[in-house]
Tab-separated table of C-alpha atoms in Angstrom:
chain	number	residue	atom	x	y	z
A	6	UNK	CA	-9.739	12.050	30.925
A	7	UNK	CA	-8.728	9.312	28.599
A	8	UNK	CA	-10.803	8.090	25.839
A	9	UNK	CA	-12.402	4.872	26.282
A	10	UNK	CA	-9.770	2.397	23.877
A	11	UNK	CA	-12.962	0.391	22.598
A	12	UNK	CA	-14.385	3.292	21.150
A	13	UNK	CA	-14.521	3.569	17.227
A	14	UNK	CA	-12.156	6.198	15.872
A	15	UNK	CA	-13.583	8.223	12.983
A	16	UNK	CA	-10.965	7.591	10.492
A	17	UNK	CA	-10.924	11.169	9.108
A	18	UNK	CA	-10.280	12.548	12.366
A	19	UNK	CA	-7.778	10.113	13.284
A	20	UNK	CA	-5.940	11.251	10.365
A	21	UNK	CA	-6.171	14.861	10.889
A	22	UNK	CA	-4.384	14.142	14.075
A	23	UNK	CA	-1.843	11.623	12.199
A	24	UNK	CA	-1.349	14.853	9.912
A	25	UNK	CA	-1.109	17.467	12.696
A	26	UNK	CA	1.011	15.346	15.090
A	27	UNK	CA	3.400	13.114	13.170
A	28	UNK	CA	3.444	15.055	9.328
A	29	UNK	CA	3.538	18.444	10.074
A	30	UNK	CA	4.573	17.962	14.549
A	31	UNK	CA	7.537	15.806	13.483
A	32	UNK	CA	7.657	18.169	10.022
A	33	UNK	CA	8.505	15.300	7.905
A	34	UNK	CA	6.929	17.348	5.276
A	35	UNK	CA	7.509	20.747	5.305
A	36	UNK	CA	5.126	21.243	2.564
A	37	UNK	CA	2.420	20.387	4.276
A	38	UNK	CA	1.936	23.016	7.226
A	39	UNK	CA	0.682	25.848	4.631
A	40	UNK	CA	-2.102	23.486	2.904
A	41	UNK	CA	-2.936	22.504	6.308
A	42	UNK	CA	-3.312	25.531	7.718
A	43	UNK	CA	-4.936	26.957	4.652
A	44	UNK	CA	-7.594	24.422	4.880
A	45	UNK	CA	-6.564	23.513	1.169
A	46	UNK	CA	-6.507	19.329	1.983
A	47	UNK	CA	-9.347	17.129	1.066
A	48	UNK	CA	-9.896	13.972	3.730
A	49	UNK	CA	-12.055	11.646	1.827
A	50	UNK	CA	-13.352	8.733	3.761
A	51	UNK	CA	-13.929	5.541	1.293
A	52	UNK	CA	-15.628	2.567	2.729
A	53	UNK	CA	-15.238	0.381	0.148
A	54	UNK	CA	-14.273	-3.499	0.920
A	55	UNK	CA	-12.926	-4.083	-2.446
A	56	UNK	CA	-10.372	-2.551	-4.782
A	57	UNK	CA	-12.573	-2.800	-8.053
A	58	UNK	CA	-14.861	0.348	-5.526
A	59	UNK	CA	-11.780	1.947	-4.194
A	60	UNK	CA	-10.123	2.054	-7.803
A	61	UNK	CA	-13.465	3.591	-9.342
A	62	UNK	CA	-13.444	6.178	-5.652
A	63	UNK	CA	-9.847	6.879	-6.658
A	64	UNK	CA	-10.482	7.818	-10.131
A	65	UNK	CA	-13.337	9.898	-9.128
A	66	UNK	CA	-10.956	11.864	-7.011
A	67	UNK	CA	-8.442	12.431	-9.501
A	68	UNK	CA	-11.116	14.025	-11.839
A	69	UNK	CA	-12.196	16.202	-9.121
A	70	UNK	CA	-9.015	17.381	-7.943
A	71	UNK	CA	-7.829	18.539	-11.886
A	72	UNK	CA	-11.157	20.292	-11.816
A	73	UNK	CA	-10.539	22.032	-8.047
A	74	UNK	CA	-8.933	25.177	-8.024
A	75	UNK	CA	-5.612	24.202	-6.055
A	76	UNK	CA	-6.661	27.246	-3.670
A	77	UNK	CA	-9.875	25.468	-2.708
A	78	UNK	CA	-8.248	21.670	-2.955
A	79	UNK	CA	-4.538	21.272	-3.346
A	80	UNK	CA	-4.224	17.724	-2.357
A	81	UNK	CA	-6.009	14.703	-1.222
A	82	UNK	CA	-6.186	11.937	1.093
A	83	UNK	CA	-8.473	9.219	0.696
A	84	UNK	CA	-8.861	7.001	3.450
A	85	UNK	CA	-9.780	3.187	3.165
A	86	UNK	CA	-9.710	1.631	6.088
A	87	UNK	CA	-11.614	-1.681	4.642
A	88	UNK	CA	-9.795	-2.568	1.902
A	89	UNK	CA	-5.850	-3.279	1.372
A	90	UNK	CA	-5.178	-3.711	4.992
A	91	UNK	CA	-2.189	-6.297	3.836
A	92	UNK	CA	0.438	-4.127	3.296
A	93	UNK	CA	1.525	-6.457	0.295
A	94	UNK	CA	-1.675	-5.943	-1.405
A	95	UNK	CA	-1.698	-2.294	-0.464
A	96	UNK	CA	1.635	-2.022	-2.240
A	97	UNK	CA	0.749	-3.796	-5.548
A	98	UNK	CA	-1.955	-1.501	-5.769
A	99	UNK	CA	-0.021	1.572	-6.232
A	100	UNK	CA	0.603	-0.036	-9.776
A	101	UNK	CA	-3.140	-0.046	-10.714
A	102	UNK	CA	-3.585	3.569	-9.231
A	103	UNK	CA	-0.545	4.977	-11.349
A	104	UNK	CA	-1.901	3.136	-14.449
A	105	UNK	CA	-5.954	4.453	-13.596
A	106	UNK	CA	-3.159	7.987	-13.955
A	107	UNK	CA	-2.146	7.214	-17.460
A	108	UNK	CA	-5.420	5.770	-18.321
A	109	UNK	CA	-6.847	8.671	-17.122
A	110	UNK	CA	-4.352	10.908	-19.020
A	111	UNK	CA	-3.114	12.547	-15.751
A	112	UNK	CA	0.189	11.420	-15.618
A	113	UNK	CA	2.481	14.155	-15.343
A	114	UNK	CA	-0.538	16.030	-13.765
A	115	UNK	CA	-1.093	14.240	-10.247
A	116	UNK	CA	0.814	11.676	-8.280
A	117	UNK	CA	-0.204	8.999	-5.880
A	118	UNK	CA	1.954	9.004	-2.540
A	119	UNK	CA	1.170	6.169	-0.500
A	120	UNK	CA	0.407	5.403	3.768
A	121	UNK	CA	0.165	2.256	5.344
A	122	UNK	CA	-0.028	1.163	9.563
A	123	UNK	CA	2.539	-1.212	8.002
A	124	UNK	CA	4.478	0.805	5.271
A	125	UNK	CA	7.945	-0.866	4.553
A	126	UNK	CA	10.666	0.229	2.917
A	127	UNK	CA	12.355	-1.593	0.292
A	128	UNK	CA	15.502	-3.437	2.334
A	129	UNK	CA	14.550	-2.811	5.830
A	130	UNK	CA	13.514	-4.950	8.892
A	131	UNK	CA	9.492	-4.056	9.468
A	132	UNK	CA	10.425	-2.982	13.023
A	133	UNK	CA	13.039	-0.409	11.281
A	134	UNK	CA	11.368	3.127	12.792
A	135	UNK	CA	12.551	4.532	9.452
A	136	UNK	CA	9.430	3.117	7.899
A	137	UNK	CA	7.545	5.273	10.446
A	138	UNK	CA	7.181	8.539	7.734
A	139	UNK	CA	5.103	6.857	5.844
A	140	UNK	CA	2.951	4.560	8.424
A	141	UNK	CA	-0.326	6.327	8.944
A	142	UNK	CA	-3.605	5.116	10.966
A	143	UNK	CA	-5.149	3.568	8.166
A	144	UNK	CA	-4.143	2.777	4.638
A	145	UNK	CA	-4.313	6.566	2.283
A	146	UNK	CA	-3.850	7.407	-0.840
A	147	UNK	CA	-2.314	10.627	-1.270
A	148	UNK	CA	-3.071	12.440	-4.801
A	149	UNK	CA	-0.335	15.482	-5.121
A	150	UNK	CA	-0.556	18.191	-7.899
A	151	UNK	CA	2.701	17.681	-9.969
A	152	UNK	CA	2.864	21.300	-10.330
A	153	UNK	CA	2.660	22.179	-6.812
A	154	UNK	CA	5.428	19.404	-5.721
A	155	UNK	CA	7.421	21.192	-8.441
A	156	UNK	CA	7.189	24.278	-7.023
A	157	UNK	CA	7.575	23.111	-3.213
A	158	UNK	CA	11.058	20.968	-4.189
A	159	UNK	CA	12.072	24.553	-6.399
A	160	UNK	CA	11.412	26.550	-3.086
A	161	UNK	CA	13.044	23.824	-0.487
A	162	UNK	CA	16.773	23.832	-1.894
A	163	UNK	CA	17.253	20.427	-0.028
A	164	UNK	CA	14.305	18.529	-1.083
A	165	UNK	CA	16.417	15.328	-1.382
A	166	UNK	CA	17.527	15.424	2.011
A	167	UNK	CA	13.920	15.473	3.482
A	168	UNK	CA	13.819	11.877	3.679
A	169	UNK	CA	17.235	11.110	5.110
A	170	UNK	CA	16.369	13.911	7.667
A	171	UNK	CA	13.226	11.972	8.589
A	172	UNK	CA	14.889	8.713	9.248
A	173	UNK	CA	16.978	10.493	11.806
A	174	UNK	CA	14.073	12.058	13.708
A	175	UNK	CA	12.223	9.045	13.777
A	176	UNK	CA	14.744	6.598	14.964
A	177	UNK	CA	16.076	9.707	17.569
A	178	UNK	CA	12.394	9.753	18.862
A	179	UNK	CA	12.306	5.884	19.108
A	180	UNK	CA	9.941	3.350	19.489
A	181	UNK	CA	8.302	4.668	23.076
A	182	UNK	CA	8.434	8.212	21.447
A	183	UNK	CA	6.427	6.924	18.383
A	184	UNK	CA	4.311	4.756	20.507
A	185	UNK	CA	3.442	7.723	22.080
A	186	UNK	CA	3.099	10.059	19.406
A	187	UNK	CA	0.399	7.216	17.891
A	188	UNK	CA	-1.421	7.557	21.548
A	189	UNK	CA	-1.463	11.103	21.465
A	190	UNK	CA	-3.204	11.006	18.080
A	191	UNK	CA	-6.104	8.634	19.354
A	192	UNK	CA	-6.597	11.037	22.328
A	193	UNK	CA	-7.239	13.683	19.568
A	194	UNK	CA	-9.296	11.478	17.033
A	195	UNK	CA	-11.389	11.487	20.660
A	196	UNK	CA	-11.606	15.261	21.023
């Protein structure tokens, strides 16, 4: 049975399947599987509509995941699928979430990795499939433990070849592939 296209996706869902499917399916990173599997990831649904609540929704998140125990909480998504839909304003926003960091006095402690429908490389064409490892459902902030990336780039002795690696399997997959892959994620989101 297909799901009925008109239907509202929960956007936590959806991502779980974006996770499942294209991070860990596709295994653009192989980091992820364990804290997947080990229920360790936090999916955080903000419905803000403007970055002054999403920045204050962010922050809050940092706190709590230096206060988590990384085997309860490792990492964190947080989903806003109301607010920085325009890739360009998603992207100039990463600037005010690394400085909330500093301000906070947890750089060096967390990052912020960043998804986008739209992500775009520096230098490429937007239909360039490359841009695919970091295009999720909805635009996500990703907080990372510093600590743990440390340890997962210590333990992978090619860390710096993940993303070449990725390019490769997403332009070898190709547009109908990823088209699919995206489809095949909604039919999840749908149970």
């Amino acid at each position: 049975m297909n799901p009925d296209p008109t239907a509202v996706l929960d956007p936590i869902a959806h991502t779980r399947a974006w996770v499942e499917r294209a991070v860990i399916g596709l295994n653009l990173c192989p980091f992820a599987r364990a804290v997947q599997v080990k229920q360790q990831v936090r999916y955080l649904l903000c419905v803000a509509r403007d970055t002054d609540t999403l920045l204050a929704v962010l922050c809050d998140e940092m706190r709590l995941l230096v206060q988590a125990e990384p085997a309860q909480i490792e990492t964190s998504l947080l989903i806003h699928p109301h607010v920085l839909g325009d890739f360009a304003d998603f992207n100039d926003f990463l600037g005010v979430a690394d400085a909330a960091l500093a301000q906070l006095g947890l750089a060096g402690v967390l990052q912020v990795a960043s998804f986008h429908p739209d992500y775009r490389f520096a230098a490429t064409e937007a239909r360039d499939l490359g841009n695919a490892t970091n295009r999720s459902p909805y635009p996500t902030l990703h907080l990372l433990r510093e600590a743990s990336v440390e340890r997962a780039v210590q333990a992978f002795p090619e860390a710096d070849a993940i993303y070449e690696n990725n390019i490769r399997r997403l332009r070898a997959l190709g547009p109908r592939g990823w088209a699919e892959l995206q489809a095949q994620c909604v039919r999840d989101a749908h149970g």
